[in-house]
Amino acid sequence: MLYVEILGNLPGLAKGEVKALLELADKGFKIVENDHLFLAVKGNEKAFPFLDRLGMAHEYGILLFSAESVKELYAKAESIDWGEYITGTFKVDREVMRNCAHDVKNLEKKLGAIIYKQGFKVNLSNPNTLVRVYCGRKLWVGVRVRAFKAKSFDERKAHKRPFYKPIALPPRIARAMVNLARARKEVLDPFMGTGGILIEAGLMGLKVYGVDLRKDMVDGARINLEYFRIRDYVLKQGDATKLREIFPDKTFEAVATDPPYGSSATLAGRKREELYEKALMSIYEVLDGHLSIAFPAEFNAEKVAEKIGFEVLEKHYQRVHSSLDRYFYVMIT
Ligand SMILES: C[S@@+](CC[C@H](N)C(=O)[O-])C[C@H]1O[C@@H](n2cnc3c(N)ncnc32)[C@H](O)[C@@H]1O
C-alpha cells in the first residue's frame, strides 16, 4: 500500500491527478480511501516513477497501517518489524489534518520510543527515514518516499522565466493537466502561449508539441523551453482550429491545453464560443487518447464536446478571481 498527501486548494483536481498517474503505472493500482487530504492507495514501488511526476501533492510514501484509535496505533507499531522500512536513523513526524478526530498529543515521542526499542537510532535534524503519522478520521502510519518542495515549483513560476506574459498557469496546475491527459511519451498543447504546460511535460521527459497563433509566443515558448534545457520539442505557429493541416500525419496520445479566456488580444478577434467549439473539433481529429482542457465556467463544454464525440470523464471547478471561474475537464476520444 502507498499514500499520497494532496494539496488543499484544488482537492478534486489533485485526486484526479493521482488517479491518472496510478492508471499509467498499473491498471490495478487505485485510490482506496480518502481521509481529507490523505489518500490511501493500492499500489507498490512500480508507481514511484509515475508519482514522481505529481504536481498537486505535498508528498507520497509507503503506507504501513491505519488505526481507529491511538491505542490501536501503538499496538500495531509494537507488532511490526520496523527493520523492513527504516534504514539508518529515523524521526517520527505527525500531520494533524483539519478533520483530526484523535488526541495525538505526544504521539511522536511515544511512537518514537516504540521504534527506538527495536534498535533504531533517532535523528531529529537529519533522519534517513521519516516515519509519518497522519491524523484525520483515522490514524495513518507510513514512511515518506518523496516530498514535493514548494520551492522547486516556485522557481518555474511565469515571472521567473525569460519570456513572461501574465497568461500562464501556475506550474503545479500545468503539471497536473499533463498528468490528467495520461501522457506517457508525448503531449500537444495547441494554445501553448509561453509554454507553461510544455515546460512541465518536458521536465517529465515527454516529447512536447506546441502551437500558437502568434509568432512572439512561439519564439518566447522556445526561449523558455531552452532555458529549462528541454530539447525534444516541435513548435509551430498556426491555428489550433486547423491542427490536421499543421500535423498532417500525426496522431497524438495526449493533449493538455488552456485556451484563451476572453481578452481580445488573445482571441485574435474571434468569438470565444466559436473558437472553443472549432478547437475541440480540431483536437478530436488529431487525438487518440485523453484531453485535459480548461474553460471558463460559462461555456457549456460538456454539451459541445459530447456532440463532437468526446466522452467527458471528469470536471473540476476553480474560482480564479472575482471575474473568472473555470472548469478543468478530462475527456477521452
Ligand atoms: C491562455 S493562453 C495559454 C497560456 C499557456 N498555458 C502558458 O503557460 O503561457 C492562450 C494562448 O492561445 C493563443 N491563441 C489564441 N487563439 C489561438 C488559435 N486560434 N490558435 C492557436 N493559438 C491561439 C494566444 O496567442 C495565447 O498565447
mmCIF file of C-alpha atoms and ligand atoms in Angstrom:
data_model
loop_
_atom_site.group_PDB
_atom_site.id
_atom_site.type_symbol
_atom_site.label_atom_id
_atom_site.label_comp_id
_atom_site.label_asym_id
_atom_site.label_seq_id
_atom_site.Cartn_x
_atom_site.Cartn_y
_atom_site.Cartn_z
ATOM 1 C CA MET A 1 0.000 0.000 0.000
ATOM 2 C CA LEU A 2 1.038 3.596 -0.629
ATOM 3 C CA TYR A 3 -0.177 7.011 0.447
ATOM 4 C CA VAL A 4 -0.330 10.447 -1.157
ATOM 5 C CA GLU A 5 -0.923 13.738 0.651
ATOM 6 C CA ILE A 6 -2.546 16.113 -1.804
ATOM 7 C CA LEU A 7 -2.706 19.920 -1.803
ATOM 8 C CA GLY A 8 -5.775 21.509 -0.249
ATOM 9 C CA ASN A 9 -6.536 24.259 -2.769
ATOM 10 C CA LEU A 10 -7.969 22.075 -5.555
ATOM 11 C CA PRO A 11 -8.529 18.652 -3.957
ATOM 12 C CA GLY A 12 -10.702 17.281 -6.780
ATOM 13 C CA LEU A 13 -8.086 18.088 -9.399
ATOM 14 C CA ALA A 14 -5.309 16.776 -7.155
ATOM 15 C CA LYS A 15 -7.140 13.498 -6.597
ATOM 16 C CA GLY A 16 -7.807 13.192 -10.330
ATOM 17 C CA GLU A 17 -4.095 13.633 -10.970
ATOM 18 C CA VAL A 18 -3.172 10.820 -8.560
ATOM 19 C CA LYS A 19 -5.787 8.555 -10.148
ATOM 20 C CA ALA A 20 -4.403 9.264 -13.622
ATOM 21 C CA LEU A 21 -0.804 8.508 -12.646
ATOM 22 C CA LEU A 22 -1.803 5.285 -10.897
ATOM 23 C CA GLU A 23 -3.653 4.228 -14.039
ATOM 24 C CA LEU A 24 -0.478 4.846 -16.056
ATOM 25 C CA ALA A 25 1.578 2.746 -13.641
ATOM 26 C CA ASP A 26 -0.729 -0.280 -13.498
ATOM 27 C CA LYS A 27 -4.387 -0.938 -14.253
ATOM 28 C CA GLY A 28 -4.835 -2.499 -10.805
ATOM 29 C CA PHE A 29 -3.489 0.500 -8.844
ATOM 30 C CA LYS A 30 -6.106 2.819 -7.388
ATOM 31 C CA ILE A 31 -7.148 5.161 -4.583
ATOM 32 C CA VAL A 32 -8.916 3.022 -1.993
ATOM 33 C CA GLU A 33 -9.660 5.556 0.743
ATOM 34 C CA ASN A 34 -9.776 9.315 1.082
ATOM 35 C CA ASP A 35 -9.373 10.898 4.532
ATOM 36 C CA HIS A 36 -9.426 14.683 3.976
ATOM 37 C CA LEU A 37 -6.147 15.346 2.058
ATOM 38 C CA PHE A 38 -4.728 11.885 2.707
ATOM 39 C CA LEU A 39 -5.198 9.220 0.037
ATOM 40 C CA ALA A 40 -4.620 5.550 0.770
ATOM 41 C CA VAL A 41 -3.536 3.855 -2.423
ATOM 42 C CA LYS A 42 -3.392 0.276 -3.636
ATOM 43 C CA GLY A 43 -0.012 0.078 -5.367
ATOM 44 C CA ASN A 44 3.661 -0.670 -4.956
ATOM 45 C CA GLU A 45 7.076 0.736 -5.926
ATOM 46 C CA LYS A 46 6.189 0.334 -9.609
ATOM 47 C CA ALA A 47 4.127 3.510 -9.102
ATOM 48 C CA PHE A 48 7.090 5.609 -7.850
ATOM 49 C CA PRO A 49 8.342 6.857 -11.252
ATOM 50 C CA PHE A 50 4.791 7.969 -12.058
ATOM 51 C CA LEU A 51 4.056 9.550 -8.668
ATOM 52 C CA ASP A 52 7.363 11.434 -9.042
ATOM 53 C CA ARG A 53 5.535 13.425 -11.744
ATOM 54 C CA LEU A 54 2.920 14.787 -9.303
ATOM 55 C CA GLY A 55 2.169 18.497 -9.321
ATOM 56 C CA MET A 56 -0.674 18.865 -6.820
ATOM 57 C CA ALA A 57 0.770 16.879 -3.919
ATOM 58 C CA HIS A 58 2.844 17.503 -0.807
ATOM 59 C CA GLU A 59 4.340 14.023 -0.632
ATOM 60 C CA TYR A 60 3.891 10.311 -1.144
ATOM 61 C CA GLY A 61 5.167 7.261 0.653
ATOM 62 C CA ILE A 62 4.674 3.677 1.741
ATOM 63 C CA LEU A 63 1.590 3.136 3.894
ATOM 64 C CA LEU A 64 2.267 0.707 6.726
ATOM 65 C CA PHE A 65 -1.064 0.585 8.530
ATOM 66 C CA SER A 66 -4.080 2.547 9.728
ATOM 67 C CA ALA A 67 -5.662 2.601 13.177
ATOM 68 C CA GLU A 68 -9.028 3.609 14.587
ATOM 69 C CA SER A 69 -7.502 4.805 17.870
ATOM 70 C CA VAL A 70 -4.174 5.886 19.344
ATOM 71 C CA LYS A 71 -4.153 2.711 21.440
ATOM 72 C CA GLU A 72 -4.548 0.551 18.343
ATOM 73 C CA LEU A 73 -1.780 2.531 16.621
ATOM 74 C CA TYR A 74 0.691 1.760 19.422
ATOM 75 C CA ALA A 75 -0.293 -1.916 19.469
ATOM 76 C CA LYS A 76 0.243 -2.222 15.723
ATOM 77 C CA ALA A 77 3.529 -0.295 15.916
ATOM 78 C CA GLU A 78 4.796 -2.760 18.524
ATOM 79 C CA SER A 79 3.935 -5.775 16.414
ATOM 80 C CA ILE A 80 5.539 -4.755 13.114
ATOM 81 C CA ASP A 81 9.152 -5.239 12.088
ATOM 82 C CA TRP A 82 10.444 -1.692 11.514
ATOM 83 C CA GLY A 83 13.634 -3.112 10.019
ATOM 84 C CA GLU A 84 11.723 -3.590 6.755
ATOM 85 C CA TYR A 85 11.100 0.149 6.434
ATOM 86 C CA ILE A 86 13.829 2.015 8.316
ATOM 87 C CA THR A 87 17.340 2.373 7.015
ATOM 88 C CA GLY A 88 19.765 4.282 9.245
ATOM 89 C CA THR A 89 18.286 6.862 11.586
ATOM 90 C CA PHE A 90 14.629 7.893 11.852
ATOM 91 C CA LYS A 91 12.297 10.578 13.066
ATOM 92 C CA VAL A 92 8.530 10.480 13.624
ATOM 93 C CA ASP A 93 6.700 13.425 12.147
ATOM 94 C CA ARG A 94 2.975 13.970 12.519
ATOM 95 C CA GLU A 95 0.437 15.771 10.364
ATOM 96 C CA VAL A 96 -2.723 16.920 12.106
ATOM 97 C CA MET A 97 -5.357 17.454 9.433
ATOM 98 C CA ARG A 98 -8.402 19.678 9.824
ATOM 99 C CA ASN A 99 -10.628 16.650 10.499
ATOM 100 C CA CYS A 100 -8.297 15.011 13.059
ATOM 101 C CA ALA A 101 -10.539 13.021 15.414
ATOM 102 C CA HIS A 102 -7.911 11.731 17.885
ATOM 103 C CA ASP A 103 -5.833 13.047 20.754
ATOM 104 C CA VAL A 104 -2.356 12.931 19.209
ATOM 105 C CA LYS A 105 -0.519 14.853 21.915
ATOM 106 C CA ASN A 106 2.975 13.394 22.443
ATOM 107 C CA LEU A 107 2.321 10.794 19.759
ATOM 108 C CA GLU A 108 5.672 11.412 18.070
ATOM 109 C CA LYS A 109 7.532 10.736 21.316
ATOM 110 C CA LYS A 110 5.595 7.590 22.205
ATOM 111 C CA LEU A 111 5.750 6.077 18.724
ATOM 112 C CA GLY A 112 9.427 7.071 18.515
ATOM 113 C CA ALA A 113 10.078 5.198 21.768
ATOM 114 C CA ILE A 114 8.418 2.034 20.410
ATOM 115 C CA ILE A 115 10.592 2.112 17.282
ATOM 116 C CA TYR A 116 13.711 3.005 19.290
ATOM 117 C CA LYS A 117 13.141 -0.099 21.429
ATOM 118 C CA GLN A 118 13.536 -2.214 18.270
ATOM 119 C CA GLY A 119 17.096 -0.853 17.989
ATOM 120 C CA PHE A 120 16.802 2.162 15.659
ATOM 121 C CA LYS A 121 18.523 5.484 16.301
ATOM 122 C CA VAL A 122 16.669 8.783 16.357
ATOM 123 C CA ASN A 123 17.971 11.787 14.461
ATOM 124 C CA LEU A 124 15.684 14.790 14.718
ATOM 125 C CA SER A 125 17.614 17.153 12.457
ATOM 126 C CA ASN A 126 18.570 14.912 9.535
ATOM 127 C CA PRO A 127 16.943 11.473 9.689
ATOM 128 C CA ASN A 128 17.443 8.872 6.940
ATOM 129 C CA THR A 129 13.846 7.689 7.293
ATOM 130 C CA LEU A 130 10.865 9.861 8.079
ATOM 131 C CA VAL A 131 8.020 7.973 9.723
ATOM 132 C CA ARG A 132 4.807 9.877 9.018
ATOM 133 C CA VAL A 133 1.622 9.826 11.070
ATOM 134 C CA TYR A 134 -1.471 11.481 9.623
ATOM 135 C CA CYS A 135 -4.393 12.218 11.885
ATOM 136 C CA GLY A 136 -7.761 12.508 10.164
ATOM 137 C CA ARG A 137 -10.906 10.460 10.629
ATOM 138 C CA LYS A 138 -8.433 7.590 11.147
ATOM 139 C CA LEU A 139 -4.760 7.462 12.049
ATOM 140 C CA TRP A 140 -2.379 6.513 9.235
ATOM 141 C CA VAL A 141 1.247 5.467 9.595
ATOM 142 C CA GLY A 142 3.689 5.431 6.705
ATOM 143 C CA VAL A 143 7.226 6.124 5.597
ATOM 144 C CA ARG A 144 7.891 9.057 3.293
ATOM 145 C CA VAL A 145 9.381 8.306 -0.108
ATOM 146 C CA ARG A 146 9.337 11.795 -1.582
ATOM 147 C CA ALA A 147 8.226 15.309 -0.622
ATOM 148 C CA PHE A 148 7.484 17.927 -3.276
ATOM 149 C CA LYS A 149 9.015 21.195 -2.166
ATOM 150 C CA ALA A 150 7.087 24.368 -2.988
ATOM 151 C CA LYS A 151 10.408 25.970 -3.906
ATOM 152 C CA SER A 152 11.008 23.697 -6.876
ATOM 153 C CA PHE A 153 7.690 24.802 -8.416
ATOM 154 C CA ASP A 154 8.122 28.444 -7.430
ATOM 155 C CA GLU A 155 11.360 28.546 -9.414
ATOM 156 C CA ARG A 156 9.343 27.891 -12.555
ATOM 157 C CA LYS A 157 6.582 30.446 -11.960
ATOM 158 C CA ALA A 158 5.778 32.550 -15.019
ATOM 159 C CA HIS A 159 7.617 35.698 -13.917
ATOM 160 C CA LYS A 160 10.821 33.736 -13.296
ATOM 161 C CA ARG A 161 11.020 32.547 -16.912
ATOM 162 C CA PRO A 162 12.932 34.537 -19.520
ATOM 163 C CA PHE A 163 9.785 35.041 -21.654
ATOM 164 C CA TYR A 164 6.985 36.271 -19.436
ATOM 165 C CA LYS A 165 3.309 37.092 -20.089
ATOM 166 C CA PRO A 166 0.695 37.188 -17.359
ATOM 167 C CA ILE A 167 -1.385 34.497 -19.116
ATOM 168 C CA ALA A 168 0.444 31.457 -17.808
ATOM 169 C CA LEU A 169 -0.921 28.792 -15.479
ATOM 170 C CA PRO A 170 0.818 28.068 -12.156
ATOM 171 C CA PRO A 171 3.389 25.270 -12.697
ATOM 172 C CA ARG A 172 1.661 22.838 -10.328
ATOM 173 C CA ILE A 173 -1.623 23.126 -12.239
ATOM 174 C CA ALA A 174 0.127 22.959 -15.622
ATOM 175 C CA ARG A 175 1.808 19.751 -14.470
ATOM 176 C CA ALA A 176 -1.458 18.258 -13.225
ATOM 177 C CA MET A 177 -3.024 18.949 -16.626
ATOM 178 C CA VAL A 178 -0.301 16.955 -18.397
ATOM 179 C CA ASN A 179 -0.877 14.112 -15.953
ATOM 180 C CA LEU A 180 -4.660 14.254 -16.294
ATOM 181 C CA ALA A 181 -4.139 13.817 -20.052
ATOM 182 C CA ARG A 182 -2.414 10.492 -19.222
ATOM 183 C CA ALA A 183 0.613 11.433 -21.320
ATOM 184 C CA ARG A 184 3.121 8.595 -21.451
ATOM 185 C CA LYS A 185 5.590 9.736 -24.090
ATOM 186 C CA GLU A 186 4.272 12.943 -25.671
ATOM 187 C CA VAL A 187 1.816 15.809 -25.318
ATOM 188 C CA LEU A 188 0.415 18.528 -27.566
ATOM 189 C CA ASP A 189 -0.609 21.989 -26.358
ATOM 190 C CA PRO A 190 -2.391 23.731 -29.269
ATOM 191 C CA PHE A 191 -2.690 27.070 -27.354
ATOM 192 C CA MET A 192 0.761 26.942 -25.808
ATOM 193 C CA GLY A 193 1.270 30.658 -25.030
ATOM 194 C CA THR A 194 4.517 30.990 -23.090
ATOM 195 C CA GLY A 195 4.865 27.194 -22.868
ATOM 196 C CA GLY A 196 3.922 26.605 -19.222
ATOM 197 C CA ILE A 197 2.297 23.219 -19.872
ATOM 198 C CA LEU A 198 5.096 22.164 -22.229
ATOM 199 C CA ILE A 199 7.807 23.051 -19.696
ATOM 200 C CA GLU A 200 6.250 20.721 -17.120
ATOM 201 C CA ALA A 201 5.788 17.952 -19.687
ATOM 202 C CA GLY A 202 9.343 18.377 -20.969
ATOM 203 C CA LEU A 203 10.744 18.147 -17.442
ATOM 204 C CA MET A 204 8.885 14.832 -17.055
ATOM 205 C CA GLY A 205 10.826 13.563 -20.059
ATOM 206 C CA LEU A 206 7.963 13.736 -22.557
ATOM 207 C CA LYS A 207 8.310 14.896 -26.138
ATOM 208 C CA VAL A 208 6.371 18.157 -26.442
ATOM 209 C CA TYR A 209 4.460 19.678 -29.344
ATOM 210 C CA GLY A 210 3.154 23.244 -29.211
ATOM 211 C CA VAL A 211 1.094 25.541 -31.413
ATOM 212 C CA ASP A 212 0.248 29.230 -31.066
ATOM 213 C CA LEU A 213 -1.259 31.737 -33.450
ATOM 214 C CA ARG A 214 1.270 34.393 -32.502
ATOM 215 C CA LYS A 215 4.903 34.345 -33.599
ATOM 216 C CA ASP A 216 6.059 36.144 -30.452
ATOM 217 C CA MET A 217 4.570 33.298 -28.367
ATOM 218 C CA VAL A 218 6.251 30.603 -30.485
ATOM 219 C CA ASP A 219 9.613 32.363 -30.175
ATOM 220 C CA GLY A 220 9.050 33.011 -26.467
ATOM 221 C CA ALA A 221 7.973 29.435 -25.696
ATOM 222 C CA ARG A 222 11.142 28.205 -27.439
ATOM 223 C CA ILE A 223 13.290 30.509 -25.282
ATOM 224 C CA ASN A 224 11.518 29.204 -22.150
ATOM 225 C CA LEU A 225 11.924 25.545 -23.120
ATOM 226 C CA GLU A 226 15.623 26.028 -23.874
ATOM 227 C CA TYR A 227 16.030 27.834 -20.542
ATOM 228 C CA PHE A 228 14.857 24.650 -18.779
ATOM 229 C CA ARG A 229 17.112 22.536 -21.049
ATOM 230 C CA ILE A 230 14.175 20.899 -22.802
ATOM 231 C CA ARG A 231 15.308 19.884 -26.269
ATOM 232 C CA ASP A 232 12.759 17.364 -27.536
ATOM 233 C CA TYR A 233 10.146 19.806 -28.841
ATOM 234 C CA VAL A 234 8.286 20.740 -32.020
ATOM 235 C CA LEU A 235 6.770 24.237 -32.016
ATOM 236 C CA LYS A 236 4.599 25.613 -34.809
ATOM 237 C CA GLN A 237 2.990 28.937 -35.492
ATOM 238 C CA GLY A 238 -0.565 28.117 -36.529
ATOM 239 C CA ASP A 239 -4.244 27.955 -35.726
ATOM 240 C CA ALA A 240 -5.482 25.487 -33.102
ATOM 241 C CA THR A 241 -8.665 25.075 -35.139
ATOM 242 C CA LYS A 242 -6.622 23.621 -38.034
ATOM 243 C CA LEU A 243 -4.443 21.038 -36.340
ATOM 244 C CA ARG A 244 -4.789 18.441 -39.082
ATOM 245 C CA GLU A 245 -3.244 20.936 -41.538
ATOM 246 C CA ILE A 246 -0.372 21.614 -39.138
ATOM 247 C CA PHE A 247 0.248 17.927 -38.369
ATOM 248 C CA PRO A 248 -0.991 16.062 -41.489
ATOM 249 C CA ASP A 249 0.384 12.654 -40.485
ATOM 250 C CA LYS A 250 0.422 12.711 -36.716
ATOM 251 C CA THR A 251 -1.993 11.335 -34.130
ATOM 252 C CA PHE A 252 -1.299 12.369 -30.525
ATOM 253 C CA GLU A 253 -1.752 10.239 -27.430
ATOM 254 C CA ALA A 254 -2.455 13.241 -25.174
ATOM 255 C CA VAL A 255 -3.487 16.894 -25.416
ATOM 256 C CA ALA A 256 -3.304 19.348 -22.490
ATOM 257 C CA THR A 257 -4.263 22.948 -23.060
ATOM 258 C CA ASP A 258 -5.523 26.229 -21.666
ATOM 259 C CA PRO A 259 -7.311 28.194 -24.414
ATOM 260 C CA PRO A 260 -7.667 31.995 -24.135
ATOM 261 C CA TYR A 261 -10.467 33.126 -21.810
ATOM 262 C CA GLY A 262 -11.614 36.226 -23.496
ATOM 263 C CA SER A 263 -9.351 39.233 -23.827
ATOM 264 C CA SER A 264 -9.496 40.463 -27.403
ATOM 265 C CA ALA A 265 -5.683 40.257 -27.696
ATOM 266 C CA THR A 266 -5.539 36.517 -27.068
ATOM 267 C CA LEU A 267 -8.724 35.683 -29.003
ATOM 268 C CA ALA A 268 -7.413 37.377 -32.162
ATOM 269 C CA GLY A 269 -10.820 38.829 -32.990
ATOM 270 C CA ARG A 270 -12.835 35.592 -32.878
ATOM 271 C CA LYS A 271 -15.965 34.811 -30.940
ATOM 272 C CA ARG A 272 -14.963 32.843 -27.906
ATOM 273 C CA GLU A 273 -17.567 30.036 -28.040
ATOM 274 C CA GLU A 274 -16.955 29.529 -31.720
ATOM 275 C CA LEU A 275 -13.206 29.291 -31.163
ATOM 276 C CA TYR A 276 -13.721 26.722 -28.389
ATOM 277 C CA GLU A 277 -16.022 24.544 -30.475
ATOM 278 C CA LYS A 278 -13.752 24.631 -33.528
ATOM 279 C CA ALA A 279 -10.697 23.921 -31.395
ATOM 280 C CA LEU A 280 -12.406 20.920 -29.783
ATOM 281 C CA MET A 281 -13.315 19.598 -33.245
ATOM 282 C CA SER A 282 -9.764 20.102 -34.431
ATOM 283 C CA ILE A 283 -8.259 18.394 -31.345
ATOM 284 C CA TYR A 284 -10.631 15.469 -31.838
ATOM 285 C CA GLU A 285 -9.213 14.961 -35.336
ATOM 286 C CA VAL A 286 -5.609 14.580 -34.172
ATOM 287 C CA LEU A 287 -6.088 12.870 -30.798
ATOM 288 C CA ASP A 288 -6.396 9.219 -29.887
ATOM 289 C CA GLY A 289 -6.465 9.378 -26.089
ATOM 290 C CA HIS A 290 -7.143 11.901 -23.329
ATOM 291 C CA LEU A 291 -7.632 15.652 -23.467
ATOM 292 C CA SER A 292 -7.268 17.845 -20.411
ATOM 293 C CA ILE A 293 -8.538 21.353 -21.011
ATOM 294 C CA ALA A 294 -9.637 24.418 -19.042
ATOM 295 C CA PHE A 295 -12.656 26.529 -19.999
ATOM 296 C CA PRO A 296 -14.425 29.435 -18.319
ATOM 297 C CA ALA A 297 -17.453 28.222 -16.334
ATOM 298 C CA GLU A 298 -19.986 29.958 -18.617
ATOM 299 C CA PHE A 299 -19.046 27.738 -21.570
ATOM 300 C CA ASN A 300 -21.040 24.509 -21.689
ATOM 301 C CA ALA A 301 -18.083 22.380 -22.726
ATOM 302 C CA GLU A 302 -19.751 19.063 -21.933
ATOM 303 C CA LYS A 303 -22.569 19.579 -24.404
ATOM 304 C CA VAL A 304 -20.264 20.762 -27.183
ATOM 305 C CA ALA A 305 -17.597 18.110 -26.582
ATOM 306 C CA GLU A 306 -20.078 15.242 -26.418
ATOM 307 C CA LYS A 307 -21.703 16.339 -29.661
ATOM 308 C CA ILE A 308 -18.253 16.121 -31.296
ATOM 309 C CA GLY A 309 -17.658 12.591 -29.933
ATOM 310 C CA PHE A 310 -15.654 13.116 -26.735
ATOM 311 C CA GLU A 311 -16.658 11.405 -23.519
ATOM 312 C CA VAL A 312 -16.281 13.769 -20.547
ATOM 313 C CA LEU A 313 -14.707 11.811 -17.662
ATOM 314 C CA GLU A 314 -14.003 14.467 -15.043
ATOM 315 C CA LYS A 315 -14.749 18.109 -14.320
ATOM 316 C CA HIS A 316 -13.082 20.204 -11.566
ATOM 317 C CA TYR A 317 -14.154 23.705 -10.594
ATOM 318 C CA GLN A 318 -11.835 26.591 -9.688
ATOM 319 C CA ARG A 319 -12.664 30.168 -8.802
ATOM 320 C CA VAL A 320 -9.624 32.089 -10.027
ATOM 321 C CA HIS A 321 -10.765 35.609 -9.085
ATOM 322 C CA SER A 322 -13.961 37.677 -8.957
ATOM 323 C CA SER A 323 -14.358 37.763 -12.743
ATOM 324 C CA LEU A 324 -13.039 34.322 -13.680
ATOM 325 C CA ASP A 325 -14.163 30.894 -12.657
ATOM 326 C CA ARG A 326 -13.275 27.888 -14.722
ATOM 327 C CA TYR A 327 -13.533 24.138 -15.040
ATOM 328 C CA PHE A 328 -10.752 21.699 -15.784
ATOM 329 C CA TYR A 329 -12.117 18.871 -17.919
ATOM 330 C CA VAL A 330 -10.732 15.460 -18.669
ATOM 331 C CA MET A 331 -12.154 13.955 -21.855
ATOM 332 C CA ILE A 332 -11.427 10.926 -23.973
ATOM 333 C CA THR A 333 -11.880 10.441 -27.721
HETATM 334 C C1 LIG B 1 -4.327 31.354 -22.046
HETATM 335 S S1 LIG B 1 -3.024 31.435 -23.199
HETATM 336 C C2 LIG B 1 -2.141 29.961 -22.864
HETATM 337 C C3 LIG B 1 -1.271 30.090 -21.690
HETATM 338 C C4 LIG B 1 -0.257 28.995 -21.573
HETATM 339 N N1 LIG B 1 -0.802 27.829 -20.893
HETATM 340 C C5 LIG B 1 1.006 29.485 -20.897
HETATM 341 O O1 LIG B 1 1.511 28.790 -19.994
HETATM 342 O O2 LIG B 1 1.513 30.536 -21.212
HETATM 343 C C6 LIG B 1 -3.784 31.177 -24.729
HETATM 344 C C7 LIG B 1 -2.871 31.287 -25.955
HETATM 345 O O3 LIG B 1 -3.644 30.902 -27.099
HETATM 346 C C8 LIG B 1 -3.209 31.642 -28.232
HETATM 347 N N2 LIG B 1 -4.272 31.577 -29.274
HETATM 348 C C9 LIG B 1 -5.409 32.294 -29.373
HETATM 349 N N3 LIG B 1 -6.151 31.876 -30.419
HETATM 350 C C10 LIG B 1 -5.445 30.857 -30.988
HETATM 351 C C11 LIG B 1 -5.678 29.981 -32.077
HETATM 352 N N4 LIG B 1 -6.795 30.081 -32.807
HETATM 353 N N5 LIG B 1 -4.759 29.044 -32.344
HETATM 354 C C12 LIG B 1 -3.622 28.913 -31.601
HETATM 355 N N6 LIG B 1 -3.351 29.712 -30.567
HETATM 356 C C13 LIG B 1 -4.249 30.656 -30.250
HETATM 357 C C14 LIG B 1 -2.897 33.017 -27.689
HETATM 358 O O4 LIG B 1 -1.976 33.672 -28.520
HETATM 359 C C15 LIG B 1 -2.349 32.673 -26.292
HETATM 360 O O5 LIG B 1 -0.948 32.627 -26.339
#
